[in-house]
CSV table of C-alpha atoms and ligand atoms in Angstrom, one decimal:
chain,number,residue,atom,x,y,z
A,1,MET,CA,-0.3,0.2,0.1
A,2,LYS,CA,1.1,3.0,-1.3
A,3,ASN,CA,1.7,5.8,2.1
A,4,TYR,CA,0.4,9.4,0.9
A,5,LYS,CA,1.8,10.8,4.8
A,6,HIS,CA,4.1,12.4,2.3
A,7,LEU,CA,2.2,14.3,-0.2
A,8,LYS,CA,1.7,18.0,0.7
A,9,PRO,CA,-2.0,18.5,0.9
A,10,ILE,CA,-4.7,20.0,-1.6
A,11,LEU,CA,-8.2,20.7,-1.6
A,12,LEU,CA,-12.5,21.2,-3.0
A,13,LEU,CA,-17.3,21.7,-4.2
A,14,THR,CA,-21.1,21.4,-3.4
A,15,SER,CA,-24.3,23.3,-2.5
A,16,ILE,CA,-25.6,26.0,0.2
A,17,VAL,CA,-23.6,25.9,2.5
A,18,LEU,CA,-25.2,25.8,6.1
A,19,PHE,CA,-23.1,27.0,9.4
A,20,MET,CA,-23.6,25.8,12.8
A,21,SER,CA,-22.1,27.4,15.4
A,22,CYS,CA,-20.8,26.4,18.4
A,23,LYS,CA,-17.8,27.7,21.5
A,24,SER,CA,-18.0,30.6,23.6
A,25,ASP,CA,-16.6,33.9,23.0
A,26,LYS,CA,-12.7,35.2,23.4
A,27,ASN,CA,-12.2,38.7,24.7
A,28,ASN,CA,-12.3,40.9,22.4
A,29,GLU,CA,-8.9,42.3,23.1
A,30,ALA,CA,-7.6,39.2,21.3
A,31,LEU,CA,-9.7,39.1,18.2
A,32,ASN,CA,-8.3,42.5,17.5
A,33,ALA,CA,-5.1,41.3,17.8
A,34,ILE,CA,-5.5,38.5,15.0
A,35,LYS,CA,-4.0,39.4,11.5
A,36,VAL,CA,-6.1,39.2,9.1
A,37,VAL,CA,-4.9,39.3,4.6
A,38,SER,CA,-6.8,40.1,1.8
A,39,VAL,CA,-8.2,36.8,-0.8
A,40,ASN,CA,-6.0,37.6,-3.8
A,41,PRO,CA,-8.0,36.8,-6.9
A,42,ASP,CA,-5.3,36.9,-9.2
A,43,TYR,CA,-4.6,33.0,-7.1
A,44,PHE,CA,-7.4,31.7,-9.4
A,45,ILE,CA,-6.3,29.9,-12.2
A,46,VAL,CA,-7.9,32.0,-15.0
A,47,ASP,CA,-8.8,29.2,-17.5
A,48,ASN,CA,-11.1,27.5,-14.8
A,49,ILE,CA,-13.3,30.7,-14.0
A,50,ILE,CA,-17.1,31.5,-16.2
A,51,GLY,CA,-16.4,35.5,-17.0
A,52,LYS,CA,-14.7,37.2,-14.3
A,53,ILE,CA,-14.1,37.7,-10.9
A,54,THR,CA,-16.4,40.7,-9.7
A,55,GLN,CA,-16.9,42.1,-6.7
A,56,GLU,CA,-20.3,42.4,-4.8
A,57,THR,CA,-21.6,43.4,-1.6
A,58,VAL,CA,-23.1,40.8,0.0
A,59,GLU,CA,-25.1,40.3,3.5
A,60,LEU,CA,-22.9,37.7,5.6
A,61,ASP,CA,-24.0,36.3,9.3
A,62,GLY,CA,-27.0,40.1,8.5
A,63,THR,CA,-23.4,42.5,8.1
A,64,PRO,CA,-23.3,43.9,4.8
A,65,THR,CA,-19.7,42.7,3.9
A,66,LEU,CA,-17.9,42.9,0.4
A,67,CYS,CA,-17.0,39.7,-1.5
A,68,TYR,CA,-15.7,38.0,-4.5
A,69,VAL,CA,-17.9,36.9,-6.6
A,70,PHE,CA,-17.1,33.8,-9.3
A,71,GLN,CA,-18.3,31.4,-11.4
A,72,THR,CA,-16.6,27.6,-11.9
A,73,ASN,CA,-17.6,24.5,-13.9
A,74,SER,CA,-15.6,22.6,-11.2
A,75,ARG,CA,-13.0,21.3,-13.6
A,76,PRO,CA,-9.5,20.9,-12.3
A,77,SER,CA,-7.4,22.1,-15.6
A,78,GLU,CA,-3.8,20.8,-14.1
A,79,HIS,CA,-4.6,17.5,-13.4
A,80,GLN,CA,-6.9,14.4,-14.6
A,81,MET,CA,-9.8,13.5,-12.6
A,82,GLY,CA,-9.8,9.5,-11.8
A,83,PRO,CA,-9.6,6.6,-12.4
A,84,TRP,CA,-11.7,5.8,-9.5
A,85,CYS,CA,-13.0,2.2,-9.1
A,86,PRO,CA,-10.7,-0.6,-10.6
A,87,ARG,CA,-12.6,-3.4,-12.7
A,88,HIS,CA,-11.3,-6.3,-12.3
A,89,ILE,CA,-9.6,-7.5,-9.1
A,90,ASP,CA,-6.5,-8.2,-10.9
A,91,ASP,CA,-5.9,-4.8,-11.6
A,92,ALA,CA,-3.3,-2.3,-10.4
A,93,LYS,CA,-3.3,0.9,-8.1
A,94,GLU,CA,-2.8,3.0,-11.6
A,95,LYS,CA,-6.6,1.7,-12.7
A,96,GLY,CA,-8.7,2.6,-9.0
A,97,GLY,CA,-8.0,5.9,-6.5
A,98,ILE,CA,-7.5,5.6,-2.9
A,99,TRP,CA,-9.6,5.4,0.1
A,100,PHE,CA,-9.1,6.0,3.5
A,101,ASP,CA,-9.8,4.6,7.1
A,102,ASP,CA,-9.0,5.3,10.8
A,103,GLY,CA,-6.0,8.3,9.6
A,104,LYS,CA,-5.0,6.1,6.4
A,105,VAL,CA,-4.7,6.6,3.1
A,106,TYR,CA,-5.1,3.0,0.6
A,107,ASP,CA,-4.5,2.3,-2.9
A,108,VAL,CA,-8.0,0.7,-4.4
A,109,ASP,CA,-6.6,-1.8,-6.7
A,110,GLY,CA,-8.1,-5.4,-7.7
A,111,HIS,CA,-6.1,-6.4,-5.1
A,112,PHE,CA,-8.2,-4.1,-2.3
A,113,ILE,CA,-11.9,-5.2,-3.9
A,114,ALA,CA,-11.0,-8.1,-3.2
A,115,GLU,CA,-10.0,-7.6,0.2
A,116,LEU,CA,-13.0,-5.8,1.7
A,117,ALA,CA,-14.3,-8.6,3.7
A,118,GLU,CA,-11.0,-9.2,5.6
A,119,PHE,CA,-10.7,-4.9,6.0
A,120,TYR,CA,-13.5,-4.2,7.5
A,121,GLU,CA,-14.2,-8.0,9.1
A,122,ASP,CA,-17.7,-8.4,7.4
A,123,ASP,CA,-18.6,-11.1,5.5
A,124,ALA,CA,-21.6,-9.2,4.2
A,125,TRP,CA,-18.9,-7.4,1.7
A,126,LYS,CA,-18.9,-9.1,-2.0
A,127,VAL,CA,-18.1,-5.8,-4.4
A,128,PHE,CA,-17.0,-8.3,-7.3
A,129,ARG,CA,-18.2,-11.6,-9.8
A,130,GLU,CA,-17.0,-14.7,-9.9
A,131,ASP,CA,-15.5,-14.3,-13.0
A,132,GLY,CA,-13.3,-11.5,-11.1
A,133,SER,CA,-15.2,-8.2,-12.5
A,134,VAL,CA,-15.7,-5.6,-9.9
A,135,LYS,CA,-19.3,-4.3,-9.3
A,136,TYR,CA,-18.9,-0.6,-10.4
A,137,THR,CA,-21.6,2.3,-11.2
A,138,GLY,CA,-21.2,2.5,-15.4
A,139,THR,CA,-24.2,4.6,-16.0
A,140,GLN,CA,-25.1,7.7,-15.0
A,141,GLU,CA,-28.7,6.0,-13.5
A,142,GLU,CA,-26.4,3.7,-11.6
A,143,CYS,CA,-24.2,5.8,-10.0
A,144,GLU,CA,-27.3,8.4,-8.9
A,145,GLY,CA,-28.9,5.0,-7.8
A,146,ALA,CA,-25.4,4.7,-5.4
A,147,ALA,CA,-24.4,8.1,-4.9
A,148,LYS,CA,-26.9,9.1,-1.9
A,149,PRO,CA,-27.6,8.1,1.9
A,150,ASP,CA,-30.2,5.2,1.1
A,151,VAL,CA,-28.8,3.6,-1.8
A,152,GLU,CA,-30.6,1.5,-3.8
A,153,GLU,CA,-30.7,-2.0,-3.3
A,154,ALA,CA,-29.3,-2.9,-6.5
A,155,TYR,CA,-26.1,-1.1,-5.5
A,156,GLN,CA,-25.5,-2.3,-1.9
A,157,ASN,CA,-21.8,-3.9,-2.4
A,158,TYR,CA,-21.2,-1.4,-5.5
A,159,CYS,CA,-17.5,0.4,-6.2
A,160,VAL,CA,-19.7,3.6,-6.9
A,161,GLU,CA,-18.2,6.3,-9.3
A,162,CYS,CA,-20.2,9.0,-11.0
A,163,LEU,CA,-18.3,10.9,-13.8
A,164,PRO,CA,-17.6,14.1,-14.3
A,165,LYS,CA,-18.9,14.5,-18.0
A,166,TYR,CA,-22.2,13.4,-16.4
A,167,TYR,CA,-22.7,16.5,-14.9
A,168,LYS,CA,-20.3,19.3,-17.3
A,169,ASP,CA,-23.0,21.6,-17.5
A,170,GLN,CA,-23.0,22.3,-13.5
A,171,VAL,CA,-22.4,26.0,-12.4
A,172,THR,CA,-20.8,26.5,-8.9
A,173,THR,CA,-20.6,30.4,-7.9
A,174,TYR,CA,-18.5,31.3,-4.9
A,175,THR,CA,-18.8,34.3,-3.1
A,176,ILE,CA,-16.4,35.1,-0.6
A,177,PRO,CA,-15.2,37.8,1.7
A,178,VAL,CA,-12.8,40.4,0.0
A,179,THR,CA,-11.1,40.9,3.2
A,180,PRO,CA,-11.7,37.9,6.2
A,181,VAL,CA,-13.6,38.2,9.3
A,182,TYR,CA,-12.2,36.6,12.3
A,183,THR,CA,-14.9,35.3,15.2
A,184,SER,CA,-13.7,33.8,18.3
A,185,ARG,CA,-15.8,31.2,17.6
A,186,GLU,CA,-15.9,28.1,15.0
A,187,GLN,CA,-18.0,27.8,12.8
A,188,ARG,CA,-19.1,24.3,11.7
A,189,PHE,CA,-20.2,23.0,8.5
A,190,ARG,CA,-23.1,21.1,8.5
A,191,ARG,CA,-23.0,21.0,4.1
A,192,GLY,CA,-21.3,22.4,1.2
A,193,ALA,CA,-18.0,23.6,0.6
A,194,ILE,CA,-15.6,24.3,2.8
A,195,GLY,CA,-13.5,26.2,0.3
A,196,VAL,CA,-12.1,26.4,-3.2
A,197,ALA,CA,-8.9,25.4,-4.6
A,198,PHE,CA,-7.4,27.4,-7.1
A,199,ASN,CA,-8.9,25.7,-10.1
A,200,GLY,CA,-12.1,26.3,-8.9
A,201,VAL,CA,-12.8,22.5,-7.7
A,202,ASN,CA,-14.0,22.9,-4.0
A,203,PHE,CA,-13.0,21.7,-0.9
A,204,ASP,CA,-15.7,20.1,0.4
A,205,PRO,CA,-16.8,18.5,3.8
A,206,PRO,CA,-15.2,15.0,5.4
A,207,ALA,CA,-16.8,12.3,3.4
A,208,PRO,CA,-20.2,10.5,4.8
A,209,THR,CA,-17.7,7.2,4.8
A,210,GLU,CA,-20.5,5.3,7.5
A,211,ALA,CA,-23.6,6.0,5.4
A,212,ILE,CA,-20.9,5.1,2.6
A,213,LEU,CA,-19.7,1.6,4.4
A,214,ALA,CA,-23.5,1.4,5.9
A,215,ALA,CA,-24.6,-0.5,2.8
A,216,HIS,CA,-21.4,-2.0,2.0
A,217,THR,CA,-20.6,0.4,-0.9
A,218,ILE,CA,-17.3,2.3,-1.1
A,219,ALA,CA,-16.9,5.7,-3.2
A,220,PRO,CA,-13.2,6.2,-4.1
A,221,LEU,CA,-11.3,9.7,-4.3
A,222,ASP,CA,-9.4,9.7,-7.0
A,223,ASP,CA,-5.2,9.8,-6.2
A,224,GLN,CA,-6.1,13.6,-6.8
A,225,GLY,CA,-8.3,13.0,-3.5
A,226,GLY,CA,-11.4,13.9,-5.3
A,227,HIS,CA,-14.4,12.1,-6.9
A,228,VAL,CA,-17.9,13.3,-8.2
A,229,ASN,CA,-21.5,13.8,-6.8
A,230,PRO,CA,-24.3,14.5,-8.1
A,231,HIS,CA,-25.5,17.8,-6.5
A,232,GLY,CA,-21.8,19.0,-6.7
A,233,GLY,CA,-19.5,17.9,-9.7
A,234,TYR,CA,-16.3,17.4,-9.1
A,235,HIS,CA,-15.2,18.3,-5.6
A,236,TYR,CA,-12.4,17.5,-2.8
A,237,HIS,CA,-11.7,15.8,0.3
A,238,ALA,CA,-8.2,15.2,0.9
A,239,ALA,CA,-5.2,17.2,-0.5
A,240,THR,CA,-2.2,15.2,-2.2
A,241,GLY,CA,-0.7,17.6,-4.2
A,242,PHE,CA,-1.7,17.5,-7.8
A,243,THR,CA,-3.7,21.1,-7.6
A,244,LYS,CA,-1.7,25.0,-8.2
A,245,GLU,CA,0.0,25.3,-5.1
A,246,VAL,CA,1.4,29.2,-4.1
A,247,ASN,CA,4.9,28.8,-2.7
A,248,GLN,CA,6.1,31.1,0.4
A,249,ALA,CA,9.2,33.4,0.3
A,250,ASP,CA,10.3,31.7,3.8
A,251,VAL,CA,9.7,27.8,4.6
A,252,HIS,CA,6.9,27.8,5.5
A,253,ALA,CA,4.2,25.1,3.5
A,254,PRO,CA,2.9,26.3,0.6
A,255,MET,CA,-0.9,28.1,-0.4
A,256,LEU,CA,-3.6,25.9,-2.0
A,257,GLY,CA,-6.6,27.8,-2.0
A,258,TYR,CA,-9.3,29.9,0.2
A,259,ALA,CA,-11.7,28.3,2.8
A,260,MET,CA,-15.1,29.9,2.4
A,261,ASP,CA,-14.3,32.6,5.0
A,262,GLY,CA,-11.6,34.3,2.8
A,263,PHE,CA,-9.2,32.8,5.4
A,264,GLY,CA,-6.3,30.3,3.0
A,265,ILE,CA,-5.6,27.2,3.2
A,266,TYR,CA,-2.1,26.1,3.0
A,267,ALA,CA,-0.6,22.5,2.4
A,268,LEU,CA,0.4,20.8,6.1
A,269,LEU,CA,3.9,20.3,5.6
A,270,ASP,CA,6.7,23.0,5.1
A,271,ALA,CA,9.9,23.2,3.0
A,272,ASN,CA,11.5,20.9,5.5
A,273,GLU,CA,8.8,18.4,5.6
A,274,LYS,CA,7.5,19.3,8.7
A,275,GLN,CA,3.7,20.1,10.0
A,276,PRO,CA,2.9,23.1,12.1
A,277,ILE,CA,2.4,22.7,16.3
A,278,ASP,CA,0.2,25.1,17.4
A,279,LEU,CA,-3.0,24.5,15.2
A,280,ASP,CA,-6.4,25.5,16.9
A,281,ASN,CA,-9.7,23.1,16.8
A,282,CYS,CA,-10.1,24.5,12.8
A,283,GLY,CA,-7.1,23.5,11.8
A,284,GLY,CA,-5.6,27.1,12.1
A,285,HIS,CA,-3.0,29.1,13.3
A,286,GLU,CA,-1.6,32.7,12.6
A,287,ASP,CA,1.5,34.1,11.7
A,288,GLU,CA,3.3,37.7,10.5
A,289,THR,CA,3.2,37.0,7.1
A,290,ARG,CA,-0.2,35.0,6.4
A,291,GLY,CA,-2.1,36.4,8.9
A,292,TYR,CA,-4.5,33.6,10.8
A,293,HIS,CA,-4.6,30.6,8.1
A,294,TYR,CA,-5.6,26.9,7.9
A,295,HIS,CA,-3.2,23.7,7.0
A,296,ALA,CA,-5.2,21.2,5.4
A,297,GLY,CA,-5.5,17.6,7.3
A,298,GLU,CA,-3.3,14.6,6.2
A,299,PRO,CA,-5.2,12.8,3.2
A,300,GLY,CA,-6.1,9.6,5.1
A,301,GLY,CA,-7.7,12.1,7.7
A,302,ASN,CA,-11.3,12.6,5.8
A,303,GLN,CA,-10.9,16.5,6.9
A,304,VAL,CA,-9.3,19.4,4.6
A,305,ILE,CA,-9.9,21.3,7.5
A,306,LYS,CA,-12.2,21.0,10.5
A,307,CYS,CA,-14.2,24.0,10.3
A,308,LEU,CA,-13.9,28.0,9.9
A,309,HIS,CA,-12.9,31.0,12.4
A,310,GLY,CA,-14.3,33.7,10.1
A,311,VAL,CA,-17.6,35.0,8.8
A,312,ALA,CA,-18.7,32.7,5.6
A,313,GLY,CA,-19.4,33.6,2.1
A,314,ASN,CA,-21.0,30.5,0.4
A,315,ALA,CA,-20.7,28.5,-2.9
A,316,PHE,CA,-24.1,27.3,-5.0
A,317,VAL,CA,-24.4,25.1,-7.3
A,318,GLN,CA,-26.8,25.4,-10.3
A,319,GLU,CA,-27.3,21.7,-11.4
B,1,ZN,ZN1,-17.6,14.0,-1.6
B,2,ZN,ZN1,1.2,28.3,9.2
């Protein structure tokens, strides 16, 4: 099995963002001391943006806030998408994507598919036929029957993959504060984008692995950390180092994109392969150069960032 720990984190997409807040307020003095850096729209890859990035005043959390607004088709230009499900239990790892369990990343090769019953210690798993062919969702209808919380009976024990071409006309509109507003309260996400990579693909909240596994399905990510769902198209659950990065002048980890609150998301490891040791509950910290910002979690963690510390914008998908 390949170990992805050394890889640098990536990001990305879905529908309307709803946030649930918790935690108590700190004092305002501490708040005022937090340094913030405005969003740099030039970091986004022009080819991946539909039209231009505009500025609009939008009400966020009841406050009129100047925001960048832009649209994308959620299709990366710097890497391919897929593959996800191998086709035969003899297939090598190049024919499939990755899956994660308990913090670790595994290659979804034919062997992994063949051994699922053993892996999960559950004899009900059998995602392949007697001839060794893998049961995967090969059409849009099959993907939509399987890629939902109540997986249709017919697609239990399937490897689930939806192809980007089924949803190529979907447009995602992002609204992100021009200058992030730090809040002492942690904002937990419930669904929808938590951030966006520079290629316009969203970083999603954790994949609902319990629901997926309960139906004896797996929905692999590709090696780039992404897969497709019918309501948001291609999106990332892990940062694995394939998307555009903005290198830093110092040893700090490269930047990968922006969270929905406008704070930057950076890779996990710095130029010396070291992780930050002072991250808060959301995965953020502050420094003089970058102000408050996040670091993406390890790819096996099913979590790019854990919560937001700023007033969130939103992402909206037109299907
Ligand atoms: Zn997903
Ligand atoms: Zn940092």
